[in-house]
Coordinates of C-alpha atoms in Angstrom, one line a residue:
Chain A
M456 CA 153.5 -15.0 -46.1
V457 CA 151.9 -11.6 -46.5
G458 CA 153.3 -8.7 -44.4
T459 CA 151.5 -8.1 -41.1
G460 CA 150.1 -4.7 -42.2
S461 CA 152.8 -2.4 -40.9
G462 CA 150.3 0.5 -41.3
A463 CA 148.2 -0.8 -38.4
G464 CA 149.3 2.1 -36.2
A465 CA 148.4 4.7 -38.8
S466 CA 145.6 7.0 -37.8
G467 CA 142.5 8.1 -39.7
P468 CA 140.0 6.1 -41.8
L469 CA 142.6 4.9 -44.3
H470 CA 143.0 1.2 -44.0
P471 CA 146.5 -0.2 -44.4
D472 CA 145.5 -3.0 -46.7
P473 CA 142.3 -3.0 -48.6
L474 CA 140.3 -6.0 -47.3
H475 CA 138.7 -6.7 -50.7
A476 CA 142.2 -7.2 -52.4
S477 CA 142.6 -10.9 -51.6
F478 CA 139.2 -11.7 -53.2
L479 CA 140.1 -10.0 -56.4
A480 CA 143.5 -11.7 -56.4
R481 CA 142.3 -15.2 -55.8
L482 CA 138.8 -15.4 -57.4
P483 CA 137.5 -14.9 -60.9
V484 CA 135.6 -11.7 -60.1
D485 CA 135.8 -8.1 -61.3
G486 CA 134.8 -6.3 -58.1
A487 CA 134.4 -6.7 -54.4
S488 CA 133.3 -4.8 -51.4
V489 CA 133.5 -5.6 -47.7
S490 CA 130.9 -4.3 -45.2
V491 CA 130.1 -4.9 -41.6
V492 CA 127.2 -4.3 -39.3
T493 CA 128.2 -1.6 -36.8
V494 CA 127.6 -1.5 -33.1
A495 CA 124.7 0.8 -33.9
G496 CA 123.2 -1.7 -36.2
S497 CA 123.8 0.1 -39.4
H498 CA 125.9 -1.1 -42.3
S499 CA 129.3 0.3 -42.9
T500 CA 131.4 -0.3 -46.0
V501 CA 135.0 -0.8 -44.9
S502 CA 136.5 -1.6 -48.3
S503 CA 135.4 -1.4 -52.0
S504 CA 137.3 -2.1 -55.2
D505 CA 135.4 0.3 -57.6
A506 CA 132.4 2.4 -58.2
L507 CA 130.2 -0.5 -59.3
A508 CA 131.0 -2.5 -56.2
T509 CA 130.1 0.5 -54.1
R510 CA 126.9 1.1 -56.1
L511 CA 125.7 -2.6 -55.8
E512 CA 126.2 -2.4 -52.1
Q513 CA 124.5 1.0 -51.8
L514 CA 121.5 -0.2 -53.8
Q515 CA 121.0 -3.1 -51.4
F516 CA 121.4 -0.8 -48.3
D517 CA 118.9 1.6 -49.8
L518 CA 116.4 -1.1 -50.7
G519 CA 117.0 -3.2 -47.6
E520 CA 117.1 -6.4 -49.7
G521 CA 119.3 -8.4 -52.0
P522 CA 121.9 -11.2 -51.8
H523 CA 123.9 -9.2 -49.3
Y524 CA 121.0 -9.3 -46.7
R525 CA 120.2 -12.9 -47.6
A526 CA 123.9 -13.9 -46.9
L527 CA 123.7 -12.0 -43.6
E528 CA 120.5 -13.7 -42.5
S529 CA 121.2 -17.2 -43.7
R530 CA 124.9 -17.0 -42.8
K531 CA 125.6 -18.9 -46.0
P532 CA 126.9 -17.8 -49.4
V533 CA 124.3 -16.5 -51.9
L534 CA 125.2 -17.0 -55.5
V535 CA 123.6 -15.4 -58.5
A536 CA 125.5 -16.6 -61.5
D537 CA 123.5 -14.7 -64.1
V538 CA 121.5 -11.7 -62.9
R539 CA 119.5 -11.5 -66.2
S540 CA 118.1 -15.0 -65.9
A541 CA 118.0 -15.4 -62.2
D542 CA 114.9 -15.7 -60.0
H543 CA 114.8 -12.4 -58.1
S544 CA 111.6 -13.1 -56.2
A545 CA 113.5 -13.0 -52.9
W546 CA 114.7 -9.4 -53.7
P547 CA 112.3 -8.0 -56.4
M548 CA 113.4 -4.4 -56.2
F549 CA 117.1 -5.2 -56.2
G550 CA 116.4 -7.6 -59.1
Q551 CA 115.0 -4.8 -61.2
A552 CA 117.8 -2.5 -60.3
V553 CA 120.7 -4.9 -60.7
V554 CA 119.9 -5.8 -64.3
Q555 CA 120.4 -2.1 -65.2
T556 CA 124.0 -2.1 -64.0
E557 CA 127.0 -3.6 -65.7
A558 CA 127.1 -6.5 -63.2
R559 CA 126.2 -9.9 -64.8
A560 CA 126.8 -12.1 -61.7
V561 CA 126.8 -11.2 -58.0
F562 CA 128.0 -13.4 -55.0
S563 CA 127.6 -12.6 -51.3
F564 CA 129.6 -14.3 -48.6
P565 CA 129.0 -13.9 -44.8
L566 CA 131.9 -12.6 -42.8
R567 CA 132.1 -14.8 -39.8
I568 CA 134.2 -14.8 -36.6
G569 CA 133.5 -18.4 -35.6
A570 CA 129.8 -18.7 -35.4
V571 CA 129.3 -14.9 -35.2
T572 CA 128.3 -13.1 -38.4
V573 CA 129.8 -9.6 -38.5
G574 CA 129.3 -8.6 -42.1
V575 CA 129.3 -9.5 -45.8
V576 CA 131.6 -9.6 -48.7
D577 CA 129.8 -8.8 -52.0
L578 CA 131.5 -9.8 -55.2
H579 CA 130.5 -9.2 -58.8
R580 CA 131.5 -10.2 -62.3
L581 CA 130.9 -8.4 -65.6
S582 CA 130.2 -11.7 -67.3
P583 CA 127.8 -14.4 -66.2
G584 CA 129.0 -17.7 -64.7
D585 CA 129.2 -19.8 -61.6
L586 CA 132.0 -19.9 -59.1
S587 CA 133.7 -23.4 -58.9
D588 CA 133.8 -25.5 -55.7
L589 CA 137.4 -24.4 -55.4
D590 CA 136.4 -20.8 -55.7
L591 CA 133.8 -21.3 -53.0
A592 CA 136.3 -22.8 -50.6
H593 CA 138.8 -20.0 -51.3
A594 CA 136.1 -17.4 -50.7
A595 CA 135.0 -18.9 -47.4
A596 CA 138.6 -19.0 -46.2
L597 CA 139.3 -15.5 -47.3
A598 CA 136.2 -14.3 -45.6
G599 CA 137.3 -16.0 -42.4
A600 CA 140.7 -14.5 -42.6
I601 CA 139.5 -10.9 -42.8
A602 CA 136.4 -11.1 -40.6
G603 CA 138.1 -10.0 -37.4
K604 CA 139.9 -7.1 -39.2
A605 CA 136.7 -5.9 -40.9
A606 CA 135.0 -5.7 -37.5
A607 CA 137.9 -3.9 -36.0
Y608 CA 138.2 -1.4 -38.9
A609 CA 134.5 -0.6 -38.5
A610 CA 135.0 0.0 -34.7
A611 CA 138.1 2.1 -35.5
D612 CA 136.1 4.3 -37.9
A613 CA 133.4 4.7 -35.3
D614 CA 135.6 6.0 -32.6
G615 CA 138.9 6.8 -34.2
E616 CA 141.0 4.2 -32.4
G617 CA 141.2 0.7 -31.3
R618 CA 141.8 -0.7 -34.7
D619 CA 143.8 -3.6 -33.4
E620 CA 141.1 -5.0 -31.2
L621 CA 140.0 -8.4 -32.4
V622 CA 142.5 -8.5 -35.2
A623 CA 143.7 -12.1 -35.9
G624 CA 141.0 -13.6 -33.7
T625 CA 143.4 -14.5 -31.0
R626 CA 141.3 -13.2 -28.2
R627 CA 140.0 -16.3 -26.7
Q628 CA 138.2 -14.6 -23.9
V629 CA 136.2 -12.5 -26.3
H630 CA 134.9 -15.6 -28.0
Q631 CA 134.2 -17.3 -24.7
A632 CA 132.4 -14.2 -23.3
T633 CA 130.3 -14.1 -26.5
G634 CA 129.2 -17.7 -25.9
M635 CA 128.4 -17.0 -22.3
M636 CA 126.5 -13.9 -23.1
A637 CA 124.4 -15.8 -25.7
V638 CA 123.2 -18.0 -22.9
Q639 CA 122.8 -15.2 -20.4
L640 CA 120.8 -13.1 -22.9
D641 CA 119.1 -16.1 -24.5
T642 CA 120.0 -15.0 -27.9
S643 CA 122.3 -15.9 -30.8
V644 CA 126.1 -15.5 -30.6
T645 CA 125.9 -12.9 -33.3
D646 CA 123.5 -10.8 -31.2
A647 CA 125.6 -11.5 -28.1
F648 CA 128.8 -10.3 -29.8
A649 CA 127.0 -7.1 -30.9
R650 CA 125.9 -6.6 -27.2
L651 CA 129.4 -7.2 -26.0
R652 CA 130.8 -4.6 -28.4
G653 CA 128.0 -2.2 -27.6
H654 CA 128.5 -2.6 -23.9
A655 CA 132.2 -1.9 -24.2
Y656 CA 131.6 1.1 -26.5
A657 CA 129.0 2.6 -24.1
A658 CA 131.2 2.0 -21.1
G659 CA 134.3 3.4 -22.8
R660 CA 136.1 0.2 -22.1
S661 CA 137.9 -2.2 -24.5
V662 CA 136.1 -5.3 -25.7
D663 CA 138.9 -7.4 -24.1
E664 CA 138.3 -5.8 -20.6
V665 CA 134.6 -6.4 -20.7
A666 CA 135.1 -10.0 -22.0
R667 CA 137.5 -10.7 -19.2
D668 CA 134.8 -9.6 -16.7
V669 CA 132.2 -11.7 -18.3
V670 CA 134.4 -14.8 -18.2
A671 CA 135.4 -14.1 -14.6
G672 CA 131.7 -13.8 -13.7
V673 CA 132.1 -10.2 -12.6
L674 CA 129.7 -9.1 -15.3
D675 CA 126.6 -11.1 -15.9
F676 CA 123.9 -10.1 -18.4
T677 CA 121.3 -12.5 -17.1
D678 CA 118.0 -10.6 -16.4
D679 CA 119.6 -7.3 -17.4
P680 CA 116.5 -5.3 -18.3
T681 CA 118.2 -3.3 -21.1
D682 CA 119.1 -6.6 -22.8
S683 CA 115.7 -8.2 -23.0
E684 CA 114.7 -6.0 -25.9
T685 CA 117.6 -6.8 -28.2
A686 CA 116.6 -10.4 -29.0
Chain B
M62 CA 161.8 -43.4 -17.0
M63 CA 159.2 -45.5 -18.7
A64 CA 160.0 -49.2 -19.2
E65 CA 161.2 -49.8 -22.8
R66 CA 158.3 -52.1 -23.6
S67 CA 155.5 -50.0 -22.4
R68 CA 157.2 -47.1 -24.2
D69 CA 157.2 -49.0 -27.5
A70 CA 153.6 -49.9 -27.0
R71 CA 152.6 -46.3 -26.2
L72 CA 154.6 -45.1 -29.1
S73 CA 152.8 -47.3 -31.6
A74 CA 149.5 -46.5 -30.0
A75 CA 150.3 -42.8 -30.5
F76 CA 151.1 -43.2 -34.2
V77 CA 148.0 -45.3 -34.7
K78 CA 145.9 -42.6 -32.9
V79 CA 147.3 -39.8 -35.0
A80 CA 147.0 -41.8 -38.2
D81 CA 143.4 -42.7 -37.2
T82 CA 142.5 -39.0 -37.2
L83 CA 143.7 -38.7 -40.8
I84 CA 140.6 -40.3 -42.2
D85 CA 138.6 -38.8 -45.0
D86 CA 137.3 -35.4 -44.2
Y87 CA 139.1 -35.2 -40.9
D88 CA 139.0 -32.3 -38.5
V89 CA 142.4 -30.5 -38.4
V90 CA 141.7 -29.2 -34.8
D91 CA 141.0 -32.8 -33.7
L92 CA 144.2 -34.0 -35.3
L93 CA 146.3 -31.3 -33.6
D94 CA 144.5 -31.8 -30.3
T95 CA 145.4 -35.5 -30.4
L96 CA 149.0 -34.7 -31.4
A97 CA 149.5 -32.4 -28.4
Q98 CA 147.9 -34.9 -26.0
E99 CA 149.9 -37.8 -27.2
C100 CA 153.2 -36.0 -27.3
V101 CA 152.8 -34.7 -23.7
I102 CA 152.2 -38.3 -22.6
L103 CA 155.0 -39.8 -24.7
V104 CA 157.8 -37.5 -23.6
D105 CA 156.5 -37.1 -20.1
S106 CA 155.9 -33.4 -20.3
D107 CA 153.4 -31.5 -18.2
A108 CA 151.6 -29.4 -20.9
G109 CA 151.6 -28.8 -24.6
G110 CA 150.3 -26.3 -27.1
L111 CA 150.1 -26.2 -30.8
L112 CA 150.3 -23.1 -32.9
I113 CA 149.4 -22.6 -36.6
A114 CA 150.3 -19.5 -38.7
D115 CA 147.4 -17.5 -40.0
T116 CA 147.4 -15.8 -43.4
E117 CA 149.6 -13.0 -42.1
G118 CA 152.2 -15.3 -40.5
T119 CA 151.0 -14.7 -37.0
L120 CA 150.9 -17.9 -34.9
Q121 CA 147.6 -18.8 -33.4
L122 CA 146.9 -21.3 -30.7
V123 CA 144.8 -24.1 -32.2
A124 CA 145.2 -26.9 -29.5
S125 CA 146.5 -27.2 -26.0
T126 CA 146.5 -29.8 -23.3
N127 CA 145.5 -27.3 -20.7
E128 CA 142.7 -24.8 -21.5
A129 CA 143.3 -22.6 -18.4
A130 CA 143.7 -19.0 -19.3
E131 CA 147.1 -18.8 -17.5
F132 CA 148.6 -21.5 -19.7
V133 CA 147.0 -20.1 -22.8
E134 CA 148.7 -16.8 -21.9
V135 CA 152.1 -18.5 -21.7
I136 CA 151.6 -20.1 -25.2
Q137 CA 150.4 -16.8 -26.7
L138 CA 153.4 -15.0 -25.4
D139 CA 155.4 -17.8 -27.0
A140 CA 153.5 -17.2 -30.3
G141 CA 154.6 -13.5 -30.3
E142 CA 158.2 -13.8 -29.2
G143 CA 159.5 -17.0 -27.9
P144 CA 160.8 -20.5 -28.7
C145 CA 157.7 -21.5 -30.7
M146 CA 158.0 -18.4 -32.9
E147 CA 161.7 -19.2 -33.3
A148 CA 161.0 -22.8 -34.3
F149 CA 158.4 -21.6 -36.7
Q150 CA 160.7 -19.0 -38.3
T151 CA 163.8 -21.2 -38.5
G152 CA 162.2 -24.6 -39.1
A153 CA 164.4 -26.0 -36.4
G154 CA 163.7 -27.3 -32.8
V155 CA 164.4 -25.0 -29.9
T156 CA 165.4 -26.4 -26.4
I157 CA 165.3 -24.5 -23.1
P158 CA 166.6 -27.0 -20.5
D159 CA 166.5 -24.4 -17.7
M160 CA 164.2 -21.4 -17.8
S161 CA 166.1 -19.7 -15.0
V162 CA 169.2 -19.2 -17.2
E163 CA 167.2 -18.3 -20.3
D164 CA 167.4 -14.7 -21.3
R165 CA 166.3 -14.5 -24.9
W166 CA 162.6 -14.0 -24.2
P167 CA 162.1 -12.3 -20.8
A168 CA 158.4 -11.9 -21.0
F169 CA 157.8 -15.4 -22.1
R170 CA 160.2 -16.7 -19.4
A171 CA 158.4 -14.8 -16.7
A172 CA 155.0 -16.1 -17.7
A173 CA 156.3 -19.7 -18.1
T174 CA 158.1 -19.8 -14.8
G175 CA 155.2 -18.1 -13.2
Q176 CA 153.1 -21.1 -14.2
G177 CA 155.8 -23.5 -12.7
F178 CA 157.5 -24.5 -16.0
Q179 CA 161.2 -25.0 -15.7
S180 CA 162.0 -26.3 -19.2
M181 CA 160.4 -26.6 -22.6
H182 CA 161.0 -27.8 -26.2
A183 CA 159.6 -26.2 -29.3
F184 CA 159.1 -28.3 -32.5
P185 CA 158.5 -26.9 -35.9
M186 CA 155.5 -28.2 -37.9
R187 CA 157.2 -28.5 -41.2
L188 CA 157.3 -30.5 -44.4
R189 CA 160.3 -29.8 -46.7
G190 CA 160.4 -26.1 -47.2
Q191 CA 157.0 -25.3 -45.7
T192 CA 156.5 -24.5 -42.0
I193 CA 152.9 -24.2 -40.9
G194 CA 153.3 -23.7 -37.2
A195 CA 155.0 -25.0 -34.1
M196 CA 154.4 -27.2 -31.0
G197 CA 155.6 -26.4 -27.5
L198 CA 156.0 -29.0 -24.8
F199 CA 156.5 -27.7 -21.3
S200 CA 157.8 -29.4 -18.2
G201 CA 157.8 -28.5 -14.5
A202 CA 161.3 -30.0 -14.1
T203 CA 164.6 -28.7 -15.6
G204 CA 166.5 -30.8 -18.1
E205 CA 166.6 -31.6 -21.8
L206 CA 164.4 -34.1 -23.6
S207 CA 166.4 -37.2 -24.5
E208 CA 167.4 -37.5 -28.2
S209 CA 164.8 -40.2 -28.7
D210 CA 162.1 -38.1 -27.1
V211 CA 162.9 -35.3 -29.4
A212 CA 162.9 -37.7 -32.4
V213 CA 159.6 -39.2 -31.4
A214 CA 157.7 -35.9 -30.9
Q215 CA 159.1 -34.5 -34.1
A216 CA 158.1 -37.6 -36.0
L217 CA 154.6 -37.3 -34.7
A218 CA 154.5 -33.6 -35.5
D219 CA 155.8 -34.5 -39.0
V220 CA 153.1 -37.1 -39.6
A221 CA 150.4 -34.6 -38.6
T222 CA 151.9 -31.9 -40.8
I223 CA 152.1 -34.3 -43.8
G224 CA 148.5 -35.2 -43.2
I225 CA 147.5 -31.5 -43.3
L226 CA 149.7 -30.6 -46.3
Q227 CA 149.8 -33.7 -48.5
E228 CA 146.2 -34.4 -49.4
R229 CA 145.4 -31.2 -51.2
S230 CA 148.6 -29.4 -51.7
L231 CA 149.3 -31.5 -54.8
R232 CA 146.3 -30.0 -56.5
D233 CA 146.6 -26.5 -55.4
S234 CA 148.9 -25.0 -52.8
T235 CA 146.5 -22.3 -51.9
L236 CA 144.1 -24.9 -50.5
V237 CA 146.5 -25.5 -47.6
A238 CA 145.9 -21.9 -46.6
D239 CA 142.1 -22.6 -46.9
Q240 CA 142.4 -25.6 -44.7
L241 CA 144.5 -23.9 -42.1
Q242 CA 142.1 -21.0 -42.1
R243 CA 139.3 -23.4 -41.5
A244 CA 141.2 -24.8 -38.5
L245 CA 141.6 -21.3 -37.1
D246 CA 137.9 -20.6 -37.7
S247 CA 137.0 -23.9 -35.9
R248 CA 139.1 -22.9 -33.0
V249 CA 137.1 -19.6 -32.6
I250 CA 133.9 -21.6 -32.7
I251 CA 135.2 -23.9 -30.1
E252 CA 135.9 -20.9 -27.8
Q253 CA 132.4 -19.6 -28.4
A254 CA 131.0 -23.1 -27.6
K255 CA 133.0 -23.3 -24.5
G256 CA 131.5 -20.0 -23.4
V257 CA 128.0 -21.4 -24.0
I258 CA 128.7 -24.6 -22.0
A259 CA 130.3 -22.7 -19.2
A260 CA 127.3 -20.4 -18.8
Q261 CA 124.9 -23.3 -19.1
T262 CA 126.6 -25.5 -16.6
G263 CA 128.8 -23.3 -14.4
V264 CA 132.0 -25.2 -15.2
D265 CA 135.4 -23.6 -16.0
M266 CA 136.7 -23.3 -19.5
H267 CA 138.9 -26.3 -19.3
T268 CA 136.1 -28.5 -18.2
A269 CA 133.8 -27.0 -20.8
F270 CA 136.3 -28.0 -23.5
T271 CA 136.5 -31.5 -22.0
I272 CA 132.7 -31.9 -22.2
L273 CA 132.8 -30.7 -25.8
R274 CA 135.6 -33.1 -26.9
D275 CA 134.3 -36.1 -25.0
Y276 CA 130.9 -35.6 -26.5
A277 CA 132.3 -35.4 -30.0
R278 CA 134.5 -38.5 -29.5
H279 CA 131.7 -40.5 -27.8
H280 CA 129.3 -39.8 -30.6
Q281 CA 132.1 -40.0 -33.3
L282 CA 131.4 -36.5 -34.5
K283 CA 133.9 -33.9 -35.6
L284 CA 134.8 -31.6 -32.8
S285 CA 134.2 -28.6 -35.0
T286 CA 130.7 -29.8 -36.0
V287 CA 129.7 -30.3 -32.4
A288 CA 131.2 -26.9 -31.4
E289 CA 129.3 -25.2 -34.2
E290 CA 126.0 -26.7 -33.1
V291 CA 126.6 -25.8 -29.5
A292 CA 127.6 -22.2 -30.5
E293 CA 124.5 -21.9 -32.7
R294 CA 122.6 -23.2 -29.7
A295 CA 121.1 -26.0 -31.8
L296 CA 122.6 -28.6 -29.5
T297 CA 122.7 -28.5 -25.7
L298 CA 125.3 -30.9 -24.3
P299 CA 124.4 -32.8 -21.1
A300 CA 126.7 -31.7 -18.2
T301 CA 127.3 -35.4 -17.6
A302 CA 128.7 -36.0 -21.1
R303 CA 132.1 -36.4 -19.6
A304 CA 131.1 -39.1 -17.3
R305 CA 129.1 -40.9 -19.9
A306 CA 131.9 -40.9 -22.4
K307 CA 134.3 -42.7 -20.0

C-alpha cells in the first residue's frame, strides 16, 4: 500500500505527491501530465513530469485541439502510436506542431469520477509504439484512482484551501447530487458536477454541504434561470 | 434459530449464488452486493456492508444491504476507525457482542447504537497474505455470532475474495489493483445513477438502488453497465422496474 499522502495538510500549491508519478512508474512512457477543467471552465495543469509534457499540453491549450481535447470530449482514450505517420486530420494544427517536438507517441486518457469527466492525463513517449491491452487497463485504473484528487487539487489551487474535498471519492452524496442535478438541469453529469462545484464556490460553501442540500431536496436546480444557459 | 435443514438449503443456495456471479467478465460490485445480502440472511443479521481498500489503503464502501445515508455513515465511520478497519489491518475477524460495553471506537459506537445496532462482526476479505477489504454484519440484538455462523460468513467472504484475486493475479498482481479500482469507479457511477433515478421518480436513494439492481438482474445485465447508461442518461429506467422484476 502506498502512504496516504501525509502532506495533505500542507499549504500552498505544492502537491504532496505528483499525480503523474504512478503513470511513469507503471506504463512504458517517458512523460506525463495531469490537467483538469476548472470551475471557471479553463484548463489547469496540476502535475507534469518534464518540460516536454508541459509543452505538449500547452500546445493543445493554445491551439484548442489535439488528443487531449478529443479524450475530454469522447470520454475515451485517444492513442497516437506514431506521431510521424498518424492521421492528424482531427487536429491539423497540433499535428504540424507535434512532429517538431521530440515526442514520437502521445496518449490521452480521460480522468473520470464515475461518469463525470474532470480532466485528462496526457502521456508521451520518445519512441513510437502502441500501448498493450494491459497498459490500457493500467492506465484506465490509474486515471480512476487520481481523478478525485486531481479535481480537488485544482479547487485547492483556485481558492487556497479545501484540498481534501472529494479525495478518495467517498462522498456518496456528492455523486448522488450530481445525478440529481443532471436531471434537474437536463444536462450531462459532467456539466452537472461543474455546476455543483460552481454553485458551492460562488456561495462560499463546501461541495459536500451543497450536495447534502440537493439530496435532501432543500436545493433544487429545476427551472433555475441561471442554469438554462450552461447546457 | 433456523431449522437445520432449511439452513443447509440456504447455505448451499448462498454458495451457488455467489459462485454464479463468478462467471466470465463478472461485475465485482454485483458479486460483493450478493455476498453482503446472502451473509445477512444466513447469519440472521440486520444489515451488512462491504468495504474495499483503494490504492492508498483507505477503505471504501462498495456494497451495503441498506443504502440509507444513516447506515452508510455508520459503515464509513467503521472504514476510518472501527472493527472493519481493524479486520482489514489485522486480517482477523473482530467481534463486538455488546456495543454498550465497547470503548475502542467511540465515534463508531455512537453512530452504530444511534441506528439501533447492538452488536456486530467484522470479517476480513483476505486470501493468504493479501487483504483487500472487510465485511461488517450488524445486528439490533446483543450477542455473539455462533461459531458456525462466523465460519459460514467467512467462507463466503473467502470465496468472493478468491474470485476477485485468483483469475488475474496469476498473470500480474497489479491487475488486482486495476480490478478493485474498477469496482470503486463502478460504485461512484452507481451513486450518480441513483441520483438520476431519484430525481426522475422522486424515490429515496435506497429505492433508487433497488430499481437499478432489479432492472440489471431482470435483464441479465451487469449492474455497472446499467448504472453507466443511466448516469450517461442513455437509458431511463421505468419506475415500475422493481415490480416487474418480481
